[in-house]
C-alpha atoms as one frame of an Amber mdcrd trajectory, in Angstrom:
protein
 -46.618  17.009 -45.856 -43.630  14.853 -45.815 -40.432  14.857 -47.447 -41.576
  12.072 -49.469 -44.397  13.998 -51.454 -41.881  16.845 -52.514 -39.410  14.408
 -54.165 -38.733  15.917 -57.925 -40.656  19.178 -56.988 -39.070  22.548 -56.347
 -39.853  24.455 -52.970 -39.049  27.881 -52.201 -37.009  27.903 -49.009 -37.266
  31.076 -46.647 -33.751  31.415 -45.222 -31.684  33.394 -42.818 -28.487  31.339
 -43.938 -28.287  29.758 -40.307 -27.704  26.483 -38.971 -31.609  25.475 -39.803
 -31.169  27.096 -43.034 -28.206  25.059 -44.238 -29.469  21.573 -42.501 -32.715
  21.929 -44.473 -31.334  22.911 -47.416 -28.814  20.377 -47.861 -31.438  17.578
 -46.287 -33.910  18.198 -48.652 -31.719  18.366 -51.956 -30.053  15.101 -50.307
 -33.815  13.630 -50.311 -34.443  14.519 -54.110 -36.166  18.093 -53.606 -35.392
  21.195 -55.835 -34.466  23.887 -53.687 -34.542  27.711 -54.438 -33.572  30.046
 -51.538 -34.849  33.266 -50.609 -33.747  35.619 -48.243 -35.230  38.831 -46.887
 -32.864  41.694 -46.400 -33.750  43.087 -43.316 -30.809  44.753 -42.315 -29.703
  42.196 -40.109 -27.105  43.593 -37.714 -25.468  40.134 -37.550 -24.989  39.918
 -41.539 -21.953  42.618 -42.641 -22.671  41.269 -45.964 -26.222  39.776 -46.725
 -25.043  38.767 -49.896 -22.932  36.163 -48.440 -26.248  34.217 -47.499 -26.724
  33.487 -51.244 -23.068  31.697 -51.306 -23.492  29.723 -48.250 -27.107  28.669
 -49.716 -25.358  27.636 -52.925 -22.605  25.644 -51.057 -25.353  23.656 -49.382
 -26.976  22.765 -52.749 -29.611  25.349 -53.470 -30.371  25.357 -57.191 -30.454
  29.303 -56.514 -30.527  32.111 -54.025 -32.281  35.368 -54.140 -32.083  38.240
 -51.861 -34.988  40.219 -51.832 -34.855  44.035 -50.367 -37.359  44.481 -47.423
 -35.624  46.778 -45.396 -38.131  50.017 -45.890 -40.994  47.576 -45.616 -39.874
  46.235 -42.200 -39.081  50.176 -40.803 -42.614  51.137 -42.044 -43.897  48.218
 -40.097 -41.996  49.029 -37.109 -43.358  52.544 -37.139 -46.668  51.101 -36.947
 -45.814  48.861 -34.061 -44.547  52.097 -32.403 -47.720  54.221 -33.325 -49.918
  51.389 -31.775 -47.389  51.110 -28.733 -47.871  47.239 -29.699 -45.567  45.609
 -26.886 -46.143  42.175 -26.401 -47.315  41.333 -22.291 -45.831  44.496 -21.706
 -42.379  44.502 -22.649 -41.491  42.788 -25.929 -41.922  45.246 -29.194 -42.839
  42.474 -31.385 -39.647  42.975 -33.447 -39.608  39.180 -34.435 -43.044  38.971
 -34.846 -43.400  41.882 -37.241 -40.437  40.813 -39.199 -42.033  37.419 -40.173
 -45.423  39.008 -41.546 -42.797  41.363 -43.721 -40.585  38.529 -44.785 -43.153
  36.599 -46.337 -44.884  39.552 -47.749 -41.583  40.380 -49.552 -40.828  36.641
 -50.496 -44.025  35.460 -51.793 -44.072  37.509 -55.253 -40.624  36.537 -55.900
 -41.381  33.017 -55.328 -44.754  33.155 -57.555 -42.309  35.134 -60.400 -40.308
  31.870 -60.560 -43.347  29.832 -60.707 -42.711  28.182 -56.992 -45.618  27.173
 -54.767 -44.564  25.356 -52.078 -42.771  27.491 -49.077 -40.613  25.608 -46.585
 -39.673  27.329 -43.591 -36.878  26.240 -40.497 -39.633  27.077 -37.706 -39.641
  24.626 -34.841 -43.032  22.926 -34.148 -42.969  24.651 -30.387 -42.379  28.255
 -31.422 -44.373  31.291 -32.497 -42.690  31.724 -36.054 -44.255  28.338 -37.381
 -47.823  30.098 -37.073 -46.695  33.647 -38.151 -45.397  31.758 -41.380 -48.266
  29.502 -42.029 -51.099  32.007 -41.242 -49.282  34.881 -43.479 -48.383  32.682
 -46.133 -52.319  31.094 -46.335 -53.540  34.974 -46.135 -51.388  36.359 -48.768
 -51.812  33.401 -51.238 -54.262  30.679 -50.227 -53.305  28.491 -53.190 -49.695
  28.314 -51.625 -48.580  24.934 -49.648 -46.169  25.331 -46.671 -43.918  22.925
 -45.766 -42.050  23.131 -42.259 -39.505  20.295 -41.719 -39.507  20.509 -38.086
 -43.435  18.874 -38.118 -42.056  16.325 -40.335 -41.714  13.110 -38.797 -38.916
  12.095 -41.069 -36.884  15.195 -40.516 -37.496  14.313 -36.715 -36.290  11.001
 -36.805 -33.057  12.184 -38.429 -32.586  15.325 -36.318 -33.580  15.675 -32.498
 -32.004  19.005 -32.062 -29.202  21.572 -32.470 -26.480  18.816 -32.046 -27.531
  16.444 -34.730 -27.877  19.499 -37.109 -24.183  20.830 -36.166 -22.566  17.057
 -36.563 -24.681  17.113 -39.940 -23.251  19.847 -41.433 -19.676  19.099 -40.005
 -20.012  15.820 -41.847 -21.315  17.635 -45.268 -18.626  20.352 -45.137 -21.205
  22.868 -44.782 -21.073  26.691 -44.125 -22.270  27.164 -40.619 -21.314  29.448
 -37.921 -23.103  27.696 -34.810 -20.851  25.585 -32.508 -21.638  23.147 -29.954
 -20.243  25.265 -27.443 -22.629  28.681 -28.759 -25.042  29.246 -25.285 -27.839
  30.425 -27.007 -29.375  31.385 -30.434 -29.945  34.679 -31.726 -32.934  35.988
 -34.526 -31.885  39.334 -35.699 -33.341  42.213 -38.040 -33.036  45.987 -37.761
 -35.715  46.237 -35.221 -34.152  43.931 -32.869 -32.616  40.783 -31.490 -34.003
  37.909 -29.937 -31.993  35.759 -28.120 -33.249  32.427 -26.646 -32.444  28.972
 -26.013 -29.552  27.083 -25.123 -28.152  28.722 -21.522 -30.782  31.121 -21.433
 -33.644  28.361 -20.766 -32.181  28.452 -17.351 -33.908  31.225 -15.095 -30.275
  31.098 -13.137 -29.058  32.714 -16.406 -29.017  36.592 -16.265 -30.043  38.812
 -18.923 -26.794  40.001 -18.711 -25.207  37.068 -19.968 -25.916  37.909 -23.658
 -23.370  39.557 -25.635 -25.176  42.640 -27.218 -25.447  43.057 -30.920 -26.966
  46.422 -31.258 -25.296  48.084 -28.123 -24.284  47.999 -24.616 -25.616  46.561
 -21.491 -26.690  49.624 -19.610 -24.010  49.391 -16.688 -21.547  49.591 -19.300
 -23.071  52.750 -20.951 -21.225  56.005 -20.754 -21.491  57.925 -17.638 -22.793
  61.374 -19.329 -26.424  61.833 -20.220 -26.898  62.095 -23.777 -30.121  64.152
 -25.565 -32.297  62.849 -28.255 -34.760  64.569 -30.272 -37.103  63.179 -32.483
 -39.988  65.218 -34.710 -42.922  63.597 -35.532 -45.571  64.138 -38.363 -48.794
  62.310 -38.703 -47.121  59.649 -36.256 -44.053  59.245 -38.600 -40.627  60.379
 -37.526 -39.435  62.809 -40.218 -36.343  64.455 -38.021 -33.850  63.020 -35.632
 -31.844  65.419 -33.991 -32.679  68.055 -36.391 -31.365  66.056 -39.724 -34.454
  64.886 -41.994 -35.106  61.293 -41.498 -37.214  58.613 -43.188 -38.588  55.627
 -41.003 -35.540  53.278 -41.923 -33.143  56.140 -41.229 -34.567  57.307 -38.057
 -34.752  53.608 -36.821 -30.660  53.362 -37.751 -29.794  56.298 -36.296 -32.210
  55.377 -33.091 -30.634  52.192 -32.792 -26.790  53.671 -32.531 -27.750  56.203
 -30.150 -29.901  54.521 -27.901 -27.759  51.122 -28.076 -24.700  52.894 -27.339
 -26.459  54.059 -24.187 -28.000  50.673 -23.027 -31.434  51.484 -24.217 -33.390
  48.699 -24.759 -30.744  46.057 -24.353 -31.314  42.821 -22.343 -34.759  42.913
 -21.778 -35.689  39.641 -19.928 -39.313  38.297 -20.405 -40.809  34.978 -19.688
 -43.970  35.133 -21.889 -46.831  33.008 -23.365 -46.304  31.636 -26.594 -49.258
  31.219 -28.807 -48.587  27.111 -28.928 -49.108  27.268 -25.025 -45.505  26.849
 -23.475 -44.162  29.326 -21.662 -40.954  30.398 -23.054 -37.544  32.719 -22.023
 -36.435  35.487 -23.979 -33.801  38.192 -24.151 -34.375  41.198 -26.053 -32.787
  44.004 -27.802 -34.707  46.697 -29.549 -32.801  49.901 -29.013 -34.374  52.095
 -31.820 -37.623  50.762 -31.151 -37.348  51.400 -27.465 -36.141  55.090 -27.894
 -38.656  56.104 -30.627 -41.275  54.261 -28.797 -40.865  56.168 -25.818 -40.667
  59.385 -27.742 -43.858  58.568 -29.035 -45.563  57.450 -25.753 -44.699  61.136
 -24.442 -46.365  62.901 -27.366 -49.664  60.830 -26.840 -49.658  62.074 -23.493
 -49.994  65.665 -24.777 -52.494  64.579 -27.350 -55.184  62.048 -25.912 -57.903
  63.046 -23.389 -58.635  60.177 -20.754 -61.443  58.671 -23.479 -59.131  58.482
 -26.250 -56.467  57.168 -24.244 -58.673  54.503 -22.765 -59.466  53.585 -26.373
 -55.808  53.515 -27.444 -54.766  51.452 -24.569 -57.470  48.661 -25.492 -56.311
  48.834 -28.883 -52.782  48.565 -28.054 -52.931  45.130 -26.316 -54.900  43.635
 -28.925 -52.464  44.724 -31.710 -49.423  43.500 -29.702 -51.271  39.873 -29.404
 -52.441  39.929 -32.665 -48.986  40.596 -34.389 -47.437  38.067 -31.713 -50.053
  35.483 -32.869 -49.477  35.632 -36.453 -52.408  37.633 -37.392 -50.643  41.132
 -38.829 -53.048  40.895 -42.257 -56.301  40.271 -40.916 -59.330  42.195 -40.884
 -59.513  42.519 -37.056 -55.515  43.948 -36.926 -56.206  46.365 -39.847 -59.718
  47.761 -37.954 -57.923  48.374 -34.977 -55.095  50.107 -36.949 -57.744  51.803
 -38.574 -59.408  52.865 -35.121 -56.296  54.650 -34.335 -55.865  56.394 -37.563
 -57.708  59.778 -35.886 -54.902  59.495 -33.011 -52.038  58.887 -35.351 -52.920
  62.040 -37.446 -52.673  64.112 -34.407 -49.451  62.842 -33.325 -47.272  66.002
 -34.681 -44.216  67.447 -32.136 -40.953  67.449 -31.323 -39.811  65.436 -28.196
 -36.411  65.554 -26.671 -35.816  62.641 -24.304 -32.337  62.331 -21.930 -30.712
  59.057 -21.998 -28.322  57.477 -19.239 -27.637  54.242 -18.893 -30.645  52.661
 -20.195 -32.856  54.609 -19.293 -34.997  57.137 -21.232 -36.235  60.468 -19.214
 -38.542  63.200 -20.770 -36.625  66.112 -21.203 -38.810  68.481 -23.438 -41.353
  68.670 -25.866 -42.749  71.447 -28.385 -44.167  72.167 -31.493 -47.844  69.979
 -30.837 -50.394  72.163 -32.331 -52.613  69.256 -31.362 -51.720  69.383 -28.038
 -54.431  69.516 -24.973 -51.971  70.514 -22.530 -51.867  74.204 -21.279 -49.364
  75.530 -18.720 -52.169  78.239 -17.715 -54.819  76.047 -17.196 -53.027  72.935
 -15.399 -51.104  76.094 -13.136 -51.854  76.234  -9.723 -51.061  79.779 -10.242
 -53.200  82.690 -10.497 -53.010  82.506 -14.262 -55.290  81.429 -17.026 -59.095
  81.438 -17.267 -59.777  78.396 -15.181 -61.744  79.818 -12.274 -61.276  77.567
  -9.043 -64.627  78.239  -7.781 -66.025  77.175 -10.813 -65.883  73.353  -9.443
 -67.935  73.740  -6.907 -71.258  72.375  -8.563 -69.110  69.640 -10.450 -67.809
  68.508  -7.482 -70.991  68.519  -5.675 -73.056  66.849  -7.850 -69.999  64.044
  -8.053 -70.698  63.769  -4.341 -74.312  62.779  -4.785 -73.028  59.519  -6.097
 -70.527  58.641  -3.271 -72.647  59.300  -1.091 -75.308  57.279  -2.350 -72.505
  54.745  -2.167 -72.175  55.171   1.488 -75.661  54.743   2.084 -75.783  51.492
   0.472 -73.048  49.911   2.493 -71.052  49.706  -0.617 -68.198  51.581   0.662
 -64.773  50.637   2.170 -63.122  51.901   6.068 -60.035  50.097   6.138 -58.286
  48.838   2.987 -60.543  46.594   1.526 -62.563  45.543   4.417 -66.445  46.160
   3.782 -67.892  48.015   6.235 -70.292  45.957   8.439 -73.911  45.954   8.553
 -75.362  48.716  11.041
């Protein structure tokens, strides 16, 4: 689909109010397209007043601009990410990935109310977000059309990148914040910030180069330890530091406390994008990292070794599914359903110690489903575990060990296989 096919039609533009949003909105209007802008309020830390986005988009020529409150939905989705410990390639809490799914789910009903069935977005053709918007929209409403200017040859001929877009906005007096001097781009929501592009594309630029938006760098955090306590029920944080909490308020408080202690700030990753490109990002997600670590410590008490093995496999699958845009498909939902028994058992109180970016276990309790027993695990003469009971068990294990040796399958030094006799 190109802009010529949209002349005289109305599109619903998913916008954040930034450079891409302003450029695309005005460019579409200039090309005879009617634009109604829709913004999901995701608790963006970089927007003091999200309503100002409407003013900016109207100034860019939009016929109307609508704000949809999606903060609670995003917070609950973030808790589900924590419940599955779904960090992509080990370090990224999928904060932008899950937010795209929540955004589409929040905006489509509002577009349908307006009788709009063409969704436009400003995601580039090199990134993951174009896939997430496309798949989420198609899964939630297969009758919906998706128009991506960054995949339109006419748009690409006019705009090669940020420089041309900034010049265009300056020429038309559009209310953008981006400048030629800005060293990188940022995507923000209450779960975290994603910094990429610009100078961050060079691996010679350290992660500390970013200016944190949700806290401070670990080296700039206080010199004193601060303690943080989270109480969980059915896998959901219900209290933070002794005060009742909802998923949203728990994340807001965890962001505040974690951020000021440098937790989850400036996380560097070079990751594999779905489109096949390796990209470099620097992430901030203090609340997700803090609550996520508390939840991890709680799971250590609850899951036995078989459950742990199952959980780790599910965690990896869910992380990849979110990253690639498949949150709403049966595969993801079946994986989440498979760990529901573990989530129901996730009840307890965990206290951690925060110090200059680190989150260390401090204490845990009130966990009725914990498998840990001080008496059973003790090396002292307490509890009902008799050391002698292990004699037969270990002897049976030894049968298999001896068989491996007899068959020449064991090693003596490092990885060198024992020579034939």
